[in-house]
Amino acid sequence: MSDKIVVYQVLTRLFGNTNTTNKAWGTKEENGVGKFSDFTEKALLEIKKLGATHIWFTGVLHHALTTDYTAYGICNDFPAVVKGRAGSPYAIKDYYTVNPDLADNPAERLEEWEALIARTHQCGLKVIMDIVPNHVARRYESIAKPEEVRGFGEDDDVSVTYAVNNNFYYNPNEAFQLPEGIYGEYHEFPAKWTGNGARASQPDRNDWYETVKLNYGVRPDGTKDFPTLPAGFENEATEIHYHFWQNQIVPDTWQKFKDIALYWLEKGVDGFRYDMAEMVPVEFWSYLNSAIKHHKPEAFLLAEVYNPNEYRPYLHLGKMDYLYDKVQLYDTLRAIVSYGHTTDTLAPIQHNLSDISDRMLHFLENHDEQRIASPEFAGYAEKAKPAMVVSTLISESPVMVYFGQEVGERAAEWAGFGSPSRTSIFDYIGVPAHQRWVNNKRFDGGQLSEAERALRDFYQRLLNLKVNGAYTDLHAYNREHTAYYNDKVYSFARGYEEEQWVIVSNFSPYESYGFDLQLPAYLLGSWFLNDGSYPLTEALYSTKETMLYIENGKGHMRVDIAPLESLIFKRINH
């Protein structure tokens, strides 16, 4: 039996902000900003009580922003290449320190972050932070790096477009120009390629113009200027990968990121979430992740990867622990919730991912996605409760919750650079439903409505369930064999000989359904259940029971399910 990993993602600068002004393009003085110190023992213990095992502190690294911190030896950034007033957490300016906005005393920002790491550990939670390997801020300038470390671009030959040990790509003899419609002052010569790979000296305003792309030894024609892994290395242990790279010469950017990762591990960080990992060669991940695991075998490594064709290479060759399950499970669940699509599409996903399903992180919200309760997604948070049950319980895979999701945050504010439906990652803003839970930093939900309290209670019950065992699809079997069973419900089983679970979710917001759910003989045989009757108790709220009847090796159980209800039936073999 294993304990499920539950990742609680927080946008660190918004978590403890209690200011409700919410002025568009507001400064941190006008709209407020959260601090490391807002994560008190009480706050952290409440996150743990919700069911979290890990906290992903998003936006910790020092990124480009518009606030003047020159009094602390930090050069000002140019607003023309900063998105919003608060700046993008993914335009890193200094990899060896943290965002001064988050500190009570910016001069001691690193010490305050280290204190939060220690406090989080004391509360029984693990710490995840971002590494953004594909790009850095347009003006990267590390003032906190160790004395022996050279910053990105410091030693580049800017007279050439590409050199294997250059950190950036250049357009020699061309000056950078701001995108059309972006106004202000920013000088860069020669122009560097933009973070999303745009090569023009004047990128489009929809490009990631606030960032520059890093060079991993991939030539402009796409060929590789670094060692490749031997055939069959996808089957080799991580330590074998580590020893392979000890005898290889790798590009300078690779070495810099290895040093950065090991630096933060030494500070007590437990793992990393890698931004846009598929934009970086898989060989680099073998190099980096094997070094991390050699140093800290239990490190948690999560990658943002969207191309299903790259899943297995990035897991097996790149030695990732987990990948986003975005374009398959998330997108499918969202289509069911938002547009009433058929639930028949769910089982094929689990079949397709059967060999790696436990390594696909599930979520319904994160900083990139629209809030469930926004009109653009579900319109109200309860509509996605069946999807959350399926996302959480369908496999052993980790599940992630984005702060405010558990109380139905709608992200309705015009924040500035960000638009409603997503909580802005670029602006100083409040998160209203979450702030009602924060309750002036009491972290007790004292201002929540009755519906918001009920929703948080649902999440807490669900995330604390310990459901184990192999997944078996029941949906396709019942679509063929069961009267009144339909494609607005979804059912599956989990379990093994000692413990059995049957989960049924109704995605319809309007209709109740009743049917005799069929359990096939091959499932009951794997559970070693003989003919007879077995009581099942609903585990989420413990208000319902049903009986499983087995005759001639086949089982059936009565299910009556209300709109948007999920029934999580459990049987324990005593």
XYZ file of C-alpha atoms in Angstrom, residues 22-26 31 411-421 424 427-429:
21
model
C -7.876 44.636 -6.994
C -7.066 47.670 -9.104
C -6.128 46.810 -12.691
C -2.371 47.321 -13.154
C -2.139 48.096 -9.434
C -3.012 45.786 -4.359
C -10.616 34.487 -11.187
C -13.072 37.153 -12.327
C -10.782 40.171 -11.775
C -9.274 42.326 -14.518
C -5.778 42.257 -13.108
C -3.840 44.109 -15.781
C -1.721 42.017 -18.122
C -3.661 38.920 -17.146
C -7.251 38.393 -18.249
C -10.171 37.016 -16.230
C -10.716 33.238 -15.965
C -2.994 36.330 -13.153
C 0.040 41.110 -11.657
C -0.370 42.138 -8.039
C -3.908 40.990 -7.348
